[in-house]
Coordinates of N, CA, C and O in Angstrom, one line a residue:
M20 N 0.7 -1.1 0.0 CA -0.3 0.3 0.2 C 0.9 1.0 0.1 O 1.5 1.4 0.7
G21 N 0.3 2.0 -0.9 CA 1.6 3.4 -0.9 C 1.1 4.6 0.1 O 0.4 4.2 1.2
E22 N 2.2 5.6 0.5 CA 2.0 6.4 1.6 C 0.9 7.5 0.9 O 1.1 7.8 0.1
Q23 N 0.2 7.9 2.0 CA -0.8 9.0 1.4 C -0.9 10.1 2.4 O -0.7 10.1 3.5
R24 N -0.4 11.0 1.9 CA -0.4 12.0 2.3 C -1.8 12.8 2.9 O -2.7 12.6 2.7
R25 N -1.7 12.6 4.9 CA -3.0 13.0 5.5 C -3.2 14.6 6.1 O -4.4 15.1 6.1
A26 N -2.6 15.6 5.8 CA -2.2 16.8 5.9 C -2.2 17.8 4.2 O -1.6 17.3 3.7
Q27 N -3.1 18.5 4.7 CA -2.9 20.2 3.7 C -1.3 20.7 3.1 O -1.0 20.5 4.7
R28 N -1.0 20.8 2.0 CA 0.2 21.7 2.1 C 0.4 22.5 1.4 O -0.6 22.9 0.3
A29 N 1.2 24.0 0.8 CA 0.8 25.1 0.4 C 1.9 25.2 -0.2 O 3.3 24.5 0.6
R30 N 1.5 25.5 -1.2 CA 3.9 25.3 -2.3 C 3.7 26.6 -2.4 O 3.5 27.7 -2.3
V31 N 4.9 26.8 -1.1 CA 5.6 27.8 -0.9 C 6.7 27.5 -0.9 O 7.7 27.0 -0.4
E32 N 8.2 28.6 -1.0 CA 8.7 28.5 -1.5 C 9.9 29.3 -0.4 O 9.6 30.5 -0.3
L33 N 10.5 28.8 0.6 CA 11.3 29.7 1.7 C 12.7 29.0 2.1 O 12.1 27.8 1.6
Q34 N 13.3 29.4 2.4 CA 15.0 29.2 2.8 C 15.1 27.9 4.2 O 13.9 28.2 4.6
C35 N 15.4 27.5 4.0 CA 15.7 26.6 5.5 C 16.9 25.7 5.6 O 17.4 25.4 4.5
T36 N 17.0 25.4 7.0 CA 18.1 24.7 7.5 C 17.8 23.7 7.4 O 17.2 23.1 8.7
L37 N 19.1 22.2 7.1 CA 18.7 20.7 7.7 C 20.3 20.3 8.3 O 20.9 20.9 8.0
R38 N 19.8 19.9 9.8 CA 20.8 19.2 10.4 C 20.9 17.8 10.5 O 20.4 17.6 10.9
R39 N 22.1 17.4 9.9 CA 22.6 15.6 10.4 C 22.6 16.1 12.0 O 23.5 16.8 13.1
R40 N 23.2 14.7 12.1 CA 24.0 14.5 13.9 C 25.0 14.8 13.8 O 25.6 15.6 15.2
S41 N 26.0 14.6 12.5 CA 27.4 15.6 12.7 C 27.5 16.0 11.3 O 26.5 15.8 10.9
G42 N 28.5 17.4 11.3 CA 28.7 17.3 9.8 C 28.0 19.2 9.9 O 27.1 19.6 10.7
S43 N 28.6 19.8 8.6 CA 28.0 20.8 8.5 C 25.8 21.3 8.0 O 25.8 20.5 7.3
P44 N 25.7 22.1 8.8 CA 24.4 22.3 7.9 C 24.3 22.3 6.9 O 24.8 22.7 5.9
I45 N 22.9 22.1 6.9 CA 22.3 21.8 4.9 C 21.9 22.9 4.4 O 20.3 23.1 5.3
S46 N 22.0 23.4 3.6 CA 20.4 24.7 2.9 C 20.1 24.2 1.7 O 20.3 23.6 1.5
G47 N 18.6 25.0 1.6 CA 17.7 24.0 1.1 C 16.6 25.9 1.1 O 16.3 26.3 1.7
H48 N 16.0 24.9 0.3 CA 14.1 26.0 0.3 C 13.0 25.2 -0.3 O 13.4 24.0 -0.3
T49 N 12.6 25.5 1.1 CA 11.0 24.6 0.9 C 10.0 24.3 -1.1 O 10.3 25.6 -1.5
L50 N 9.9 23.4 -1.2 CA 8.9 23.7 -2.5 C 7.1 23.9 -1.9 O 6.6 24.2 -3.2
D51 N 7.0 23.0 -0.7 CA 5.6 23.2 -0.6 C 5.9 22.4 1.3 O 7.0 22.1 1.6
L52 N 4.6 22.8 1.7 CA 5.1 23.2 3.3 C 3.2 23.0 3.9 O 2.6 23.4 3.7
G53 N 3.8 21.6 4.7 CA 2.4 21.4 5.7 C 2.2 21.1 7.0 O 3.8 20.9 7.7
P54 N 1.3 21.0 7.6 CA 1.4 20.9 9.1 C 2.4 19.1 9.5 O 2.9 18.7 10.4
G55 N 1.8 18.6 7.8 CA 3.2 16.9 8.9 C 4.3 16.8 7.6 O 4.8 15.5 7.8
G56 N 4.7 18.0 6.7 CA 6.1 17.3 6.0 C 6.3 18.5 5.0 O 5.2 19.7 5.2
M57 N 7.3 18.6 4.7 CA 7.8 19.2 3.4 C 8.2 18.4 2.4 O 8.5 17.3 2.4
R58 N 7.8 19.0 0.9 CA 8.9 18.8 0.1 C 10.1 19.7 -0.4 O 9.8 21.2 0.1
V59 N 11.7 19.9 0.1 CA 12.8 20.4 0.2 C 13.8 20.1 -1.1 O 13.7 18.8 -1.2
C60 N 14.0 20.7 -1.4 CA 15.6 21.0 -2.7 C 16.8 21.4 -1.5 O 16.5 22.5 -0.8
T61 N 17.6 20.6 -1.7 CA 18.7 20.7 -0.9 C 19.9 21.2 -1.4 O 20.3 20.9 -3.4
S62 N 20.7 21.6 -1.2 CA 22.8 21.8 -1.5 C 23.0 20.3 -2.2 O 24.1 20.7 -2.8
R63 N 22.6 19.4 -0.8 CA 23.6 18.6 -0.7 C 22.3 17.4 -0.9 O 21.3 16.9 -0.4
P64 N 22.9 16.1 -1.5 CA 22.4 14.4 -1.6 C 21.4 14.3 0.1 O 22.5 14.7 0.8
L65 N 19.7 13.8 0.2 CA 19.8 13.4 1.9 C 19.7 11.6 1.4 O 19.6 10.8 0.5
S66 N 19.2 11.1 2.4 CA 19.1 9.6 2.5 C 17.8 9.0 2.4 O 17.5 9.8 3.8
T67 N 16.9 8.3 2.1 CA 15.7 7.6 2.4 C 15.3 7.3 3.6 O 16.9 6.7 4.3
D68 N 15.1 7.2 4.5 CA 15.2 7.3 6.2 C 15.9 7.9 7.2 O 15.6 7.8 8.2
E69 N 16.6 8.7 6.8 CA 17.4 9.7 6.8 C 16.7 10.4 8.7 O 16.0 11.3 7.6
V70 N 17.2 10.9 9.7 CA 16.2 12.4 10.8 C 17.3 13.2 10.4 O 18.3 13.3 10.9
L71 N 16.3 14.2 10.4 CA 16.9 16.0 10.7 C 16.6 16.4 11.4 O 15.5 17.0 11.9
Q72 N 17.6 17.6 11.6 CA 17.0 18.8 12.5 C 16.4 19.4 11.0 O 17.6 20.2 10.6
F73 N 15.4 20.4 11.4 CA 15.3 21.5 10.5 C 14.6 23.0 10.4 O 14.4 22.8 11.8
E74 N 14.8 23.5 10.9 CA 14.4 25.4 10.4 C 13.9 26.1 9.7 O 14.6 26.5 8.2
V75 N 12.8 26.5 9.9 CA 12.5 27.3 8.6 C 11.5 28.7 9.0 O 11.2 28.5 9.8
P76 N 12.3 29.6 9.1 CA 12.3 30.7 9.3 C 11.1 31.2 8.8 O 10.3 31.7 8.2
P77 N 10.4 31.9 10.0 CA 10.9 32.0 11.3 C 10.9 32.1 12.7 O 11.6 32.0 13.3
N78 N 10.0 30.6 12.1 CA 9.2 30.2 14.0 C 8.6 28.9 12.8 O 7.9 27.9 13.8
I79 N 9.5 28.5 12.3 CA 9.3 27.0 12.4 C 10.6 25.7 12.4 O 11.9 25.7 11.9
A80 N 10.2 25.2 13.1 CA 11.3 24.1 13.5 C 11.2 22.5 14.1 O 10.0 22.9 14.5
G81 N 11.9 21.6 14.3 CA 11.4 20.3 14.6 C 12.2 19.3 14.1 O 13.7 19.6 13.2
R82 N 11.9 17.8 13.9 CA 12.8 17.1 13.9 C 11.8 16.1 12.1 O 10.5 16.6 12.5
G83 N 12.3 15.4 10.9 CA 12.1 14.9 10.4 C 12.9 13.7 9.4 O 14.0 14.3 10.0
R84 N 11.8 12.9 8.7 CA 12.8 11.7 8.5 C 12.3 11.6 6.8 O 11.4 12.3 6.4
V85 N 13.3 12.1 6.2 CA 13.1 11.8 4.8 C 12.5 10.0 4.4 O 12.6 9.7 4.7
L86 N 11.6 11.0 3.8 CA 10.8 9.8 3.3 C 11.1 8.9 1.4 O 11.1 7.8 1.8
R87 N 11.4 9.4 0.7 CA 11.8 9.5 -0.3 C 13.0 10.4 -1.8 O 12.6 11.7 -0.8
Q88 N 13.3 10.1 -2.2 CA 13.7 11.5 -3.2 C 12.4 11.3 -4.3 O 12.2 11.0 -4.3
A89 N 12.3 13.2 -4.0 CA 10.9 13.9 -4.8 C 11.6 14.2 -6.5 O 10.6 14.5 -7.1
G90 N 13.1 14.1 -7.3 CA 13.6 14.7 -7.8 C 14.8 14.8 -7.6 O 15.4 14.2 -6.9
Y91 N 15.4 14.9 -8.4 CA 16.8 15.0 -8.8 C 17.5 16.2 -7.7 O 18.4 15.0 -6.5
D92 N 16.9 16.8 -6.8 CA 17.6 16.9 -5.7 C 16.5 17.9 -4.7 O 16.2 18.4 -4.3
S93 N 15.3 17.2 -4.8 CA 14.2 17.4 -4.3 C 13.7 15.9 -3.4 O 13.5 14.9 -3.7
Y94 N 13.4 16.1 -1.9 CA 12.9 15.0 -0.9 C 12.0 15.2 -0.3 O 11.8 17.1 -0.1
A95 N 10.9 14.4 -0.1 CA 10.0 14.6 0.5 C 10.4 14.3 1.9 O 11.1 13.0 2.8
V96 N 10.4 15.1 3.0 CA 10.3 14.8 4.6 C 9.2 14.9 5.1 O 8.0 15.8 5.4
R97 N 9.1 13.6 5.8 CA 7.7 13.6 6.8 C 8.2 14.4 8.6 O 9.2 13.8 9.2
F98 N 7.8 15.5 8.6 CA 8.1 15.6 10.2 C 7.3 15.0 11.0 O 6.1 14.2 11.2
E99 N 8.3 14.4 12.7 CA 8.0 13.8 13.4 C 8.1 14.3 14.8 O 7.6 13.8 15.8
A100 N 8.5 15.7 14.9 CA 8.5 16.4 16.0 C 8.6 17.5 15.9 O 9.0 18.2 15.2
L101 N 7.0 18.1 16.2 CA 7.0 19.6 16.6 C 6.3 19.9 17.0 O 5.6 20.0 18.3
D102 N 7.1 21.3 17.9 CA 6.2 22.2 19.0 C 5.0 22.7 18.6 O 5.0 23.5 17.3
E103 N 4.1 23.2 19.8 CA 2.9 23.6 19.4 C 3.0 25.1 18.1 O 2.4 25.5 17.4
P104 N 4.0 25.9 18.6 CA 3.7 26.7 17.7 C 4.3 26.9 16.9 O 3.8 27.6 15.5
A105 N 5.0 26.1 16.4 CA 5.6 25.6 14.7 C 4.1 25.1 14.2 O 3.7 25.1 12.9
L106 N 3.7 24.3 14.8 CA 2.5 23.2 14.4 C 1.3 24.8 14.2 O 0.5 24.1 12.5
Q107 N 0.9 24.9 14.9 CA -0.2 26.7 14.6 C 0.6 26.8 13.3 O -0.5 27.8 12.9
A108 N 1.6 27.6 13.3 CA 2.1 28.4 11.9 C 2.6 27.7 10.8 O 1.7 28.9 10.1
L109 N 2.1 26.4 10.8 CA 1.9 25.7 9.6 C 0.5 25.5 9.7 O 0.1 25.6 8.2
R110 N -0.3 25.1 10.6 CA -1.6 25.2 9.6 C -2.2 26.5 9.4 O -2.9 26.8 8.9
R111 N -1.9 27.7 10.0 CA -2.2 28.9 9.4 C -1.2 29.7 7.7 O -2.5 29.5 7.2
L112 N -0.6 28.8 8.1 CA -0.4 28.5 6.0 C -0.9 28.1 5.2 O -1.0 28.2 4.0
V113 N -1.7 26.1 5.9 CA -2.2 26.1 4.7 C -3.6 26.4 5.1 O -4.4 26.0 4.3
A114 N -4.2 27.4 6.0 CA -5.7 27.3 5.9 C -6.1 28.2 4.4 O -5.4 29.6 3.9
P115 N -6.9 27.9 4.0 CA -8.1 28.2 3.3 C -8.9 30.3 3.7 O -8.2 30.3 4.2

């Protein structure tokens, strides 16, 4: 059975920073974003099932897991840990 997105996303391009357990930060930008995850374009490759810390200024940060590569340099990331202010900011972003 395939994965199914449960939360709506907004097509929005925002700068973001991803951090692995070790190594330098990875810069990128979102292609879409919502309460459940994002599609992100990065300056360096990511691995499927990799867990990352992310920051999308000004007030969205948390932990996510790379689900799959979604294009040459883009990846689908599912959010696994968000604080309440970040979750509220994402809900406002996709609200009709």
